[in-house]
Amino acid sequence: MDTQAEIEDFILNGHLRYVPHVSIDCAIFGYHEQQLKVLLIKHKYIEGWCLPGGYIKRTETLVQAANRNVMERTGINNLFLQQFKAFGDPGRARINEFDEEKWFRVTGVRVTKNNWLIDQTISIGFYAITDFSRSVPKPDMMSEDCAWFDIDNLPKLEFDHDEMVKEALHTMRVQLYHYPIGYNLLPEKFTLTEIHALYETLLGKKLDISNFPKKLMALGLLKKLNEKRSIGPHRSPHLYVFDKDAYDKALKEGVVLS
Amino acid sequence: MDTQAEIEDFILNGHLRYVPHVSIDCAIFGYHEQQLKVLLIKHKYIEGWCLPGGYIKRTETLVQAANRNVMERTGINNLFLQQFKAFGDPGRARINEFDEEKWFRVTGVRVTKNNWLIDQTISIGFYAITDFSRSVPKPDMMSEDCAWFDIDNLPKLEFDHDEMVKEALHTMRVQLYHYPIGYNLLPEKFTLTEIHALYETLLGKKLDISNFPKKLMALGLLKKLNEKRSIGPHRSPHLYVFDKDAYDKALKEGVVLS
DNA sequence: ACAAAAGTGTTCGATCTACACCCATGT
DNA sequence: ACATGGGTGTAGATCGAACACTTTTGT
């Protein structure tokens, strides 16, 4: 969606290529150095911040749609997006507030109240985790802005996106114990302390450091290297890497535990 | 949906009252005396068996829509329906097979290919558990038949409903450990053996009988009565009831465990 | 007394938790 | 040598599976 012609075509004829009444919203969590953030965007047409999302092409699967939307809105690619819930309560999208003049001002396209975009939608929520230092968001033409926000310092979000973030976070924390996590969130070679901090931050609570290595290694996803990292006047920690094969297998089948 | 006029109005003007492109499908599990079944219906327009479902009114929540649909199609009321997943892969609804003549024959209404019902839909899956001996399904005008099927002897279902049942079953089994279950599935007063059989059947596996009482009571949902039931030439088992307050609280907050 | 089903212990091992302790490193 | 963070060991509690055992009941 880069030219005015494309936008106009999307608004006027999008219902032919996209499934109307259904949208996707993505809660993208960003981790880096013990900080947990969420990616928010500001639509040109909408006042406040909201989750990146969009419509589903008639030819693509839900996950593909989620990935494409995130890519288009933020430039971030190849996320492992997980569906967590559908939201459809009436009034969630605040359709009644449609303002024809404002739409024209912002998009340059005259739309009427029966345009496919001006109607109730049911939204399917996805979540993902990425490294926010390696994922610099690039807003598209429809978005004014796009930025990472601290998870416990979020602005009031539009629509029901507050609830979506809350539910996404809850689901993510439950799934943490059942899916492998960490790939792309840590340096290729990392220390126990680093992955420990990752888990603590994602879960939002302390995890006993001395028991952590045993549990972690029991997952069978890590390989201990014969290398250490020098960190100044302290004992040099061992380096670890993910065992790619075991990791990919666990992604498909879930971690066998609990 | 009881008269021909109502059906005609639904087909021709339903998009004004319902959200198009989105449907709901419900996997309703039925338990009774160690048997686990699923409720299937046969639409007049559709060849094979499928899950009961339908559309969402523009004024109702997703759960309300699920409940109403189940009520309308099967006469079963007041289920505790849980959302488990949205299904939207292209081709899942086999829309290409639209046959105008057949529609006319079955419904008595002439529809064209651009009717709101003849288009791709994304379906939100719900599941519930009920007692099939107390839930005698009554098919509505749109359904030819409606019956309980043994869980491990299902016919081939239409669309992607096979996958839905599989996913619903999996979710139900995972949730069993996190939500209270049993109310309405057992007599008001029941024995340990009865609730033990319920859990075994729902989970599809054996649970050690001697450890079961401890775990079960640890949930804090049951009260042991000072009553026994006479069962012939055997020791009389104690009777239990659900602690309604604790049960309702657990429904809202989830069972604290694991 | 007996058969059958209800219900309770008891043992063993795995796992979790907390905390004490030792190790490695540069100054 | 010492401060600091990395990493290991261990005792005690808790949990879980397996299975033997006791209790209750009607005939």
XYZ file of C-alpha atoms (C1' of nucleotides) in Angstrom:
570
model
C 0.000 0.000 0.000
C 2.391 2.689 -1.188
C 0.547 4.850 -3.644
C -2.632 6.891 -3.496
C -4.082 4.766 -6.290
C -3.514 1.608 -4.262
C -5.177 3.093 -1.223
C -8.148 4.208 -3.260
C -8.476 0.782 -4.813
C -8.243 -0.839 -1.386
C -11.002 1.343 0.018
C -13.328 1.024 -2.946
C -12.685 -2.539 -4.134
C -10.935 -4.213 -1.230
C -13.957 -6.350 -0.428
C -13.275 -8.303 -3.612
C -9.819 -9.350 -2.489
C -10.262 -9.336 1.285
C -12.789 -11.005 3.550
C -14.976 -8.217 4.932
C -16.115 -8.095 8.561
C -13.089 -9.981 9.793
C -9.808 -8.472 10.820
C -6.622 -9.534 12.501
C -4.809 -7.807 15.323
C -1.339 -8.661 16.494
C 0.177 -8.133 19.914
C 3.880 -8.167 19.150
C 5.980 -8.387 22.263
C 9.504 -7.087 22.049
C 12.286 -8.207 24.333
C 15.735 -6.774 24.826
C 17.970 -6.641 27.863
C 15.311 -7.333 30.459
C 12.780 -5.015 28.956
C 9.437 -6.128 27.607
C 7.634 -3.917 25.152
C 4.634 -4.010 22.840
C 4.507 -2.659 19.320
C 1.796 -0.072 18.770
C 0.841 1.924 15.743
C -1.100 5.076 15.171
C -3.417 4.974 12.176
C -3.949 8.142 10.267
C -7.686 7.832 10.631
C -7.700 6.809 14.284
C -6.876 9.122 17.180
C -4.968 6.939 19.584
C -2.596 4.009 19.582
C -3.652 0.516 18.654
C -2.274 -2.880 17.746
C -1.089 -3.468 14.199
C -3.568 -5.430 12.170
C -5.631 -5.521 9.042
C -7.724 -7.667 6.789
C -7.456 -11.198 5.489
C -6.961 -11.869 1.795
C -9.413 -14.336 0.354
C -6.552 -16.546 -0.766
C -4.451 -16.725 2.367
C -4.586 -18.562 5.671
C -5.092 -16.724 8.957
C -1.434 -17.007 9.929
C -0.333 -15.773 6.544
C -2.674 -12.816 6.896
C -1.278 -12.028 10.331
C 2.291 -12.155 9.033
C 1.539 -10.051 5.993
C -0.220 -7.431 8.078
C 2.649 -7.150 10.490
C 5.079 -6.955 7.596
C 3.092 -4.252 5.814
C 2.455 -2.109 8.857
C 5.782 -2.418 10.597
C 8.311 -3.928 8.219
C 8.917 -6.772 10.646
C 9.069 -10.162 9.022
C 9.105 -13.842 9.836
C 7.434 -13.798 13.194
C 6.143 -16.935 14.859
C 2.569 -15.735 15.279
C 0.191 -17.650 17.494
C -3.558 -17.272 17.431
C -4.950 -16.658 20.901
C -8.554 -15.472 20.721
C -11.292 -13.964 18.589
C -12.930 -10.732 19.705
C -16.373 -9.864 18.468
C -18.494 -8.151 21.041
C -20.820 -5.593 19.468
C -19.544 -2.072 19.760
C -15.919 -3.145 20.073
C -14.984 -1.248 16.895
C -16.961 1.896 17.656
C -18.387 2.021 14.144
C -20.997 4.597 15.060
C -18.362 7.286 15.153
C -17.880 7.217 11.382
C -17.093 10.683 10.065
C -17.249 10.983 6.289
C -15.436 14.312 6.102
C -12.577 13.111 8.201
C -12.170 9.999 6.072
C -11.915 12.176 3.016
C -9.410 14.503 4.625
C -7.195 11.622 5.705
C -7.454 9.244 2.774
C -8.453 11.504 -0.052
C -11.226 9.094 -0.933
C -14.947 9.733 -0.664
C -16.598 6.843 1.104
C -20.191 6.320 2.097
C -21.557 4.655 5.153
C -22.099 1.403 3.262
C -18.440 1.044 2.321
C -17.089 -2.364 3.300
C -14.654 -0.805 5.775
C -17.428 0.976 7.674
C -19.047 -1.986 9.326
C -18.807 -4.175 12.361
C -15.759 -6.451 12.367
C -14.763 -9.452 14.348
C -11.072 -9.582 15.043
C -8.800 -12.550 15.477
C -5.915 -11.938 17.853
C -2.379 -13.179 17.293
C 0.733 -12.689 19.352
C 4.456 -13.032 18.764
C 7.744 -12.237 20.461
C 10.707 -10.596 18.812
C 13.826 -8.647 19.693
C 12.880 -4.989 19.614
C 16.460 -3.849 19.147
C 16.647 -5.795 15.917
C 13.148 -4.905 14.772
C 12.997 -1.262 13.893
C 9.403 -0.584 12.869
C 8.711 1.246 9.619
C 5.188 2.615 9.442
C 3.372 2.275 6.119
C 1.256 4.841 4.346
C -1.775 4.157 6.500
C 0.136 4.658 9.723
C 1.295 7.916 11.146
C 3.578 6.336 13.664
C 4.760 2.988 14.945
C 6.753 2.416 18.115
C 7.658 0.109 21.000
C 6.000 0.813 24.347
C 6.970 -0.481 27.727
C 4.566 -3.239 28.738
C 3.719 -1.690 32.084
C 3.502 1.804 30.792
C 1.092 1.576 27.912
C -1.113 4.418 26.791
C -4.854 3.851 26.738
C -5.436 1.899 23.523
C -8.236 2.251 21.010
C -11.155 -0.159 20.720
C -10.758 -3.294 22.824
C -7.020 -3.482 22.279
C -6.259 -3.069 25.971
C -8.048 -6.303 26.614
C -6.301 -7.921 23.661
C -2.880 -7.084 25.068
C -3.891 -8.434 28.456
C -5.156 -11.682 26.980
C -2.186 -12.028 24.663
C 0.203 -11.577 27.566
C -1.633 -14.157 29.613
C -1.656 -16.678 26.777
C 2.000 -16.036 26.028
C 2.936 -16.706 29.645
C 1.000 -19.933 29.739
C 2.461 -21.076 26.416
C 5.991 -20.252 27.532
C 6.032 -23.551 29.379
C 4.851 -25.490 26.363
C 6.707 -23.972 23.449
C 10.383 -23.354 22.866
C 11.270 -19.707 23.049
C 14.388 -17.618 22.808
C 15.588 -18.123 19.279
C 16.093 -14.669 17.749
C 15.623 -13.081 21.161
C 19.151 -13.766 22.330
C 22.574 -13.509 20.722
C 23.485 -16.650 18.819
C 25.738 -17.637 21.696
C 24.394 -16.652 25.078
C 24.951 -17.277 28.773
C 22.675 -18.833 31.343
C 22.291 -15.447 32.948
C 21.002 -13.992 29.707
C 18.383 -16.630 29.044
C 17.422 -16.556 32.695
C 16.773 -12.825 32.442
C 14.719 -13.449 29.300
C 12.412 -15.895 31.058
C 12.073 -13.687 34.104
C 11.129 -10.702 32.008
C 8.642 -12.536 29.830
C 6.982 -14.110 32.831
C 7.170 -10.933 34.859
C 8.447 -12.726 37.926
C 11.591 -14.023 39.604
C 12.838 -17.510 38.832
C 15.298 -19.150 41.210
C 18.643 -18.869 39.474
C 20.166 -21.996 40.937
C 17.428 -24.328 39.777
C 17.006 -22.661 36.435
C 19.907 -24.372 34.616
C 18.685 -27.849 35.488
C 15.132 -27.226 34.334
C 16.279 -25.430 31.251
C 18.690 -28.136 30.172
C 16.010 -30.740 30.847
C 14.047 -29.289 27.933
C 16.758 -30.639 25.673
C 16.840 -27.539 23.506
C 20.269 -26.215 24.418
C 23.838 -27.219 23.759
C 26.614 -26.152 26.110
C 29.669 -24.931 24.237
C 33.302 -25.315 25.242
C 33.590 -21.573 25.157
C 33.398 -18.835 27.695
C 32.862 -15.144 27.502
C 35.123 -12.746 29.293
C 33.156 -10.298 31.437
C 35.809 -8.409 33.313
C 36.804 -9.101 36.895
C 34.477 -12.083 37.298
C 34.259 -15.703 36.516
C 33.703 -16.248 32.777
C 30.305 -17.734 32.036
C 29.844 -20.622 29.646
C 28.195 -20.015 26.318
C 25.172 -21.916 25.038
C 23.441 -22.242 21.691
C 20.047 -23.574 20.712
C 20.033 -27.051 19.248
C 18.303 -26.137 15.992
C 16.950 -29.606 15.291
C 15.488 -30.110 18.745
C 14.141 -26.570 18.716
C 12.339 -26.956 15.405
C 10.936 -30.284 16.473
C 9.622 -28.735 19.680
C 8.031 -25.908 17.693
C 5.982 -28.446 15.815
C 5.166 -30.874 18.573
C 5.325 -28.723 21.668
C 7.738 -29.220 24.502
C 7.121 -32.432 26.352
C 6.814 -31.344 29.944
C 4.380 -30.611 32.751
C -36.652 -19.934 12.127
C -39.937 -21.789 12.007
C -41.808 -20.517 9.000
C -41.021 -20.322 5.303
C -41.344 -16.532 5.480
C -38.683 -16.378 8.178
C -36.324 -18.537 6.179
C -36.826 -16.418 3.099
C -36.189 -13.262 5.080
C -33.052 -14.780 6.595
C -31.662 -15.718 3.209
C -32.502 -12.442 1.505
C -32.028 -9.905 4.314
C -30.028 -11.758 6.934
C -26.910 -9.697 6.248
C -28.664 -6.723 7.847
C -29.101 -8.491 11.156
C -26.131 -10.861 11.090
C -22.424 -10.298 10.543
C -21.619 -11.816 7.154
C -18.456 -13.826 6.489
C -18.192 -14.992 10.069
C -19.802 -18.064 11.527
C -19.694 -20.066 14.678
C -19.373 -23.813 15.034
C -19.863 -25.721 18.233
C -18.406 -29.044 19.244
C -20.810 -30.188 21.932
C -19.517 -33.151 23.847
C -22.063 -35.321 25.540
C -21.289 -37.496 28.528
C -23.346 -40.196 30.143
C -22.342 -43.352 31.947
C -18.817 -43.534 30.646
C -19.713 -42.711 27.101
C -18.464 -39.653 25.278
C -20.375 -38.403 22.264
C -20.481 -35.424 19.951
C -23.590 -33.727 18.685
C -23.832 -33.583 14.903
C -26.482 -32.202 12.641
C -27.391 -32.726 9.048
C -28.356 -29.565 7.198
C -30.956 -29.829 4.532
C -28.664 -28.196 2.038
C -25.520 -30.075 2.975
C -24.902 -33.749 2.213
C -23.093 -35.015 5.274
C -22.932 -34.440 8.987
C -21.442 -31.346 10.510
C -21.196 -29.420 13.751
C -24.096 -27.201 14.755
C -23.404 -23.566 14.120
C -24.588 -20.439 12.438
C -24.181 -16.719 12.213
C -23.630 -13.958 14.718
C -26.265 -11.291 15.257
C -24.938 -7.775 15.052
C -26.157 -7.086 18.556
C -24.842 -10.094 20.438
C -21.505 -11.233 21.819
C -19.709 -14.274 20.430
C -20.699 -16.459 23.364
C -24.303 -15.360 23.089
C -24.239 -16.202 19.393
C -22.821 -19.632 20.133
C -25.496 -20.296 22.729
C -28.306 -19.079 20.544
C -27.130 -21.178 17.626
C -26.954 -24.300 19.702
C -30.380 -23.542 21.142
C -31.938 -22.953 17.752
C -30.413 -25.963 16.050
C -30.685 -28.484 18.817
C -32.984 -27.178 21.517
C -30.181 -27.478 24.064
C -29.860 -24.509 26.356
C -27.555 -22.979 28.923
C -24.295 -24.541 27.900
C -20.970 -23.304 29.194
C -19.423 -22.644 25.803
C -15.717 -22.006 25.517
C -14.050 -20.453 22.523
C -11.111 -22.529 21.343
C -9.962 -21.425 17.894
C -10.844 -19.548 14.719
C -10.710 -21.405 11.412
C -10.273 -19.437 8.239
C -8.117 -21.176 5.717
C -9.278 -20.484 2.175
C -11.366 -23.273 0.746
C -12.478 -24.557 4.136
C -16.145 -23.902 3.315
C -16.093 -25.332 -0.197
C -18.005 -22.364 -1.565
C -17.215 -23.264 -5.159
C -19.728 -26.049 -5.032
C -22.673 -23.650 -4.941
C -25.652 -25.082 -6.850
C -28.438 -22.601 -7.415
C -31.038 -25.187 -8.389
C -30.391 -27.256 -5.331
C -30.712 -24.236 -3.064
C -34.083 -23.508 -4.598
C -35.234 -27.071 -4.204
C -34.240 -27.194 -0.552
C -35.132 -23.724 0.657
C -37.752 -22.618 -1.822
C -35.862 -19.380 -2.282
C -34.088 -18.216 -5.431
C -30.615 -17.014 -4.537
C -27.855 -15.734 -6.731
C -24.154 -16.237 -6.372
C -23.753 -12.851 -4.707
C -26.097 -13.695 -1.854
C -24.468 -13.038 1.522
C -24.627 -16.729 2.406
C -22.655 -17.758 -0.685
C -19.253 -16.467 0.269
C -16.143 -17.397 2.143
C -16.617 -17.531 5.913
C -14.279 -17.633 8.822
C -15.575 -19.742 11.648
C -15.024 -19.388 15.354
C -15.030 -22.692 17.209
C -16.655 -23.205 20.597
C -16.954 -26.328 22.690
C -19.104 -27.408 25.613
C -19.900 -30.512 27.619
C -23.356 -31.651 28.556
C -25.219 -34.778 29.620
C -26.534 -36.370 26.462
C -29.201 -38.327 28.296
C -30.733 -35.085 29.506
C -30.224 -33.249 26.211
C -32.477 -34.666 23.569
C -31.720 -32.720 20.401
C -34.602 -31.233 18.424
C -33.572 -30.282 14.906
C -34.938 -27.009 13.558
C -36.352 -26.302 10.133
C -32.954 -25.995 8.514
C -31.782 -29.334 9.831
C -32.852 -32.687 8.568
C -31.423 -34.548 11.516
C -29.529 -34.052 14.742
C -27.973 -36.802 16.815
C -25.289 -37.878 19.249
C -22.340 -39.810 17.808
C -19.784 -41.833 19.648
C -16.541 -39.872 19.830
C -14.421 -42.647 18.407
C -16.879 -43.650 15.773
C -17.620 -40.451 13.948
C -18.654 -40.286 10.326
C -16.554 -38.200 7.966
C -17.654 -34.633 8.617
C -18.233 -31.820 6.159
C -15.836 -28.924 5.620
C -13.043 -28.776 8.186
C -15.234 -29.998 11.005
C -13.138 -33.114 11.526
C -10.244 -30.889 12.469
C -12.509 -28.762 14.637
C -13.614 -31.755 16.665
C -10.022 -32.842 17.070
C -8.916 -29.413 18.241
C -11.931 -28.995 20.488
C -11.250 -32.328 22.139
C -7.632 -31.437 22.682
C -8.483 -28.049 24.170
C -11.168 -29.559 26.361
C -8.705 -32.088 27.753
C -6.125 -29.439 28.518
C -8.718 -27.173 30.130
C -10.081 -30.000 32.262
C -7.188 -29.409 34.637
C -7.836 -25.691 34.832
C -11.594 -25.376 34.939
C -14.171 -26.956 37.183
C -16.225 -29.551 35.416
C -18.975 -31.947 36.301
C -21.880 -29.755 37.243
C -24.876 -30.930 35.209
C -22.953 -33.967 34.056
C -23.553 -35.931 37.216
C -26.553 -36.465 39.483
C -26.859 -33.747 42.091
C -25.431 -36.158 44.632
C -22.810 -38.457 43.240
C -20.137 -40.910 44.332
C -16.391 -40.799 43.866
C -16.691 -43.672 41.437
C -19.057 -41.689 39.280
C -16.950 -38.568 39.053
C -13.893 -40.739 38.553
C -15.536 -42.389 35.571
C -16.449 -38.960 34.223
C -12.862 -37.764 34.283
C -11.563 -40.975 32.771
C -14.020 -40.803 29.925
C -13.459 -37.149 29.151
C -9.704 -37.586 29.201
C -9.873 -40.868 27.323
C -7.456 -42.564 29.685
C -7.248 -44.413 32.991
C -6.747 -42.465 36.191
C -5.507 -44.306 39.248
C -8.543 -44.686 41.474
C -6.682 -44.583 44.747
C -4.983 -41.255 44.145
C -8.011 -39.689 42.547
C -9.945 -38.731 45.712
C -7.023 -36.801 47.184
C -6.393 -34.802 44.040
C -10.052 -34.189 43.496
C -10.720 -32.953 47.001
C -7.639 -30.756 46.793
C -9.458 -28.686 44.174
C -11.790 -27.539 46.925
C -14.875 -27.843 44.765
C -16.586 -30.748 46.493
C -18.373 -31.290 49.756
C -18.597 -34.751 51.271
C -22.062 -35.497 52.607
C -22.972 -37.575 55.630
C -25.011 -39.758 53.347
C -24.399 -42.973 51.561
C -26.055 -44.674 48.688
C -27.081 -48.295 48.911
C -25.766 -50.272 45.968
C -26.682 -53.834 46.821
C -24.288 -56.343 48.293
C -21.370 -53.903 48.508
C -20.047 -51.244 50.724
C -22.154 -48.082 50.414
C -20.250 -45.233 48.834
C -20.343 -41.739 50.273
C -22.194 -39.065 48.381
C -20.675 -35.770 47.313
C -22.053 -32.511 45.986
C -20.419 -29.576 44.295
C -19.787 -26.586 46.495
C -21.715 -24.108 44.364
C -19.878 -21.038 45.627
C -16.416 -22.481 45.136
C -17.472 -23.883 41.775
C -18.752 -20.578 40.451
C -15.688 -18.794 41.720
C -13.465 -21.310 39.938
C -15.458 -20.854 36.745
C -14.553 -17.195 36.771
C -10.996 -17.358 37.990
C -9.886 -20.795 36.926
C -8.806 -23.542 39.260
C -5.617 -22.712 41.089
C -3.406 -25.680 40.428
C -0.511 -26.958 38.369
C -18.139 -66.529 55.550
C -17.981 -64.734 50.947
C -17.637 -61.799 46.981
C -17.481 -57.435 45.307
C -16.860 -52.785 45.467
C -15.353 -48.592 48.431
C -11.858 -46.423 50.271
C -7.177 -45.814 52.805
C -2.380 -46.290 53.550
C 2.380 -47.023 52.464
C 6.388 -47.101 49.768
C 9.489 -45.446 46.456
C 11.240 -42.293 43.457
C 11.056 -38.022 40.960
C 10.768 -33.135 41.310
C 10.718 -28.593 43.492
C 12.598 -25.078 46.657
C 15.526 -22.805 49.318
C 19.786 -21.849 50.576
C 24.630 -22.630 51.496
C 28.692 -23.024 49.382
C 32.504 -23.246 46.047
C 34.650 -21.383 41.609
C 36.813 -18.104 38.443
C 38.494 -13.668 37.270
C 40.850 -8.925 37.074
C 42.513 -5.566 39.922
C 43.392 -11.000 48.879
C 38.982 -9.604 47.743
C 34.870 -8.366 45.610
C 31.701 -9.907 42.419
C 29.034 -12.599 39.684
C 28.908 -17.722 37.791
C 27.723 -22.072 38.914
C 27.023 -26.477 41.881
C 25.410 -29.344 45.818
C 22.339 -30.750 49.095
C 18.577 -31.315 52.664
C 13.754 -31.163 53.187
C 9.295 -30.825 51.383
C 6.055 -32.081 48.068
C 4.063 -34.751 44.517
C 2.941 -38.770 41.968
C 2.474 -43.740 40.572
C 1.850 -48.278 41.968
C -0.085 -51.471 44.703
C -1.316 -53.759 48.967
C -4.509 -53.507 52.370
C -8.764 -52.650 55.209
C -13.771 -51.644 55.348
C -18.504 -52.214 54.282
C -22.447 -54.467 52.497
C -26.162 -58.151 51.209
C -26.674 -62.754 50.647
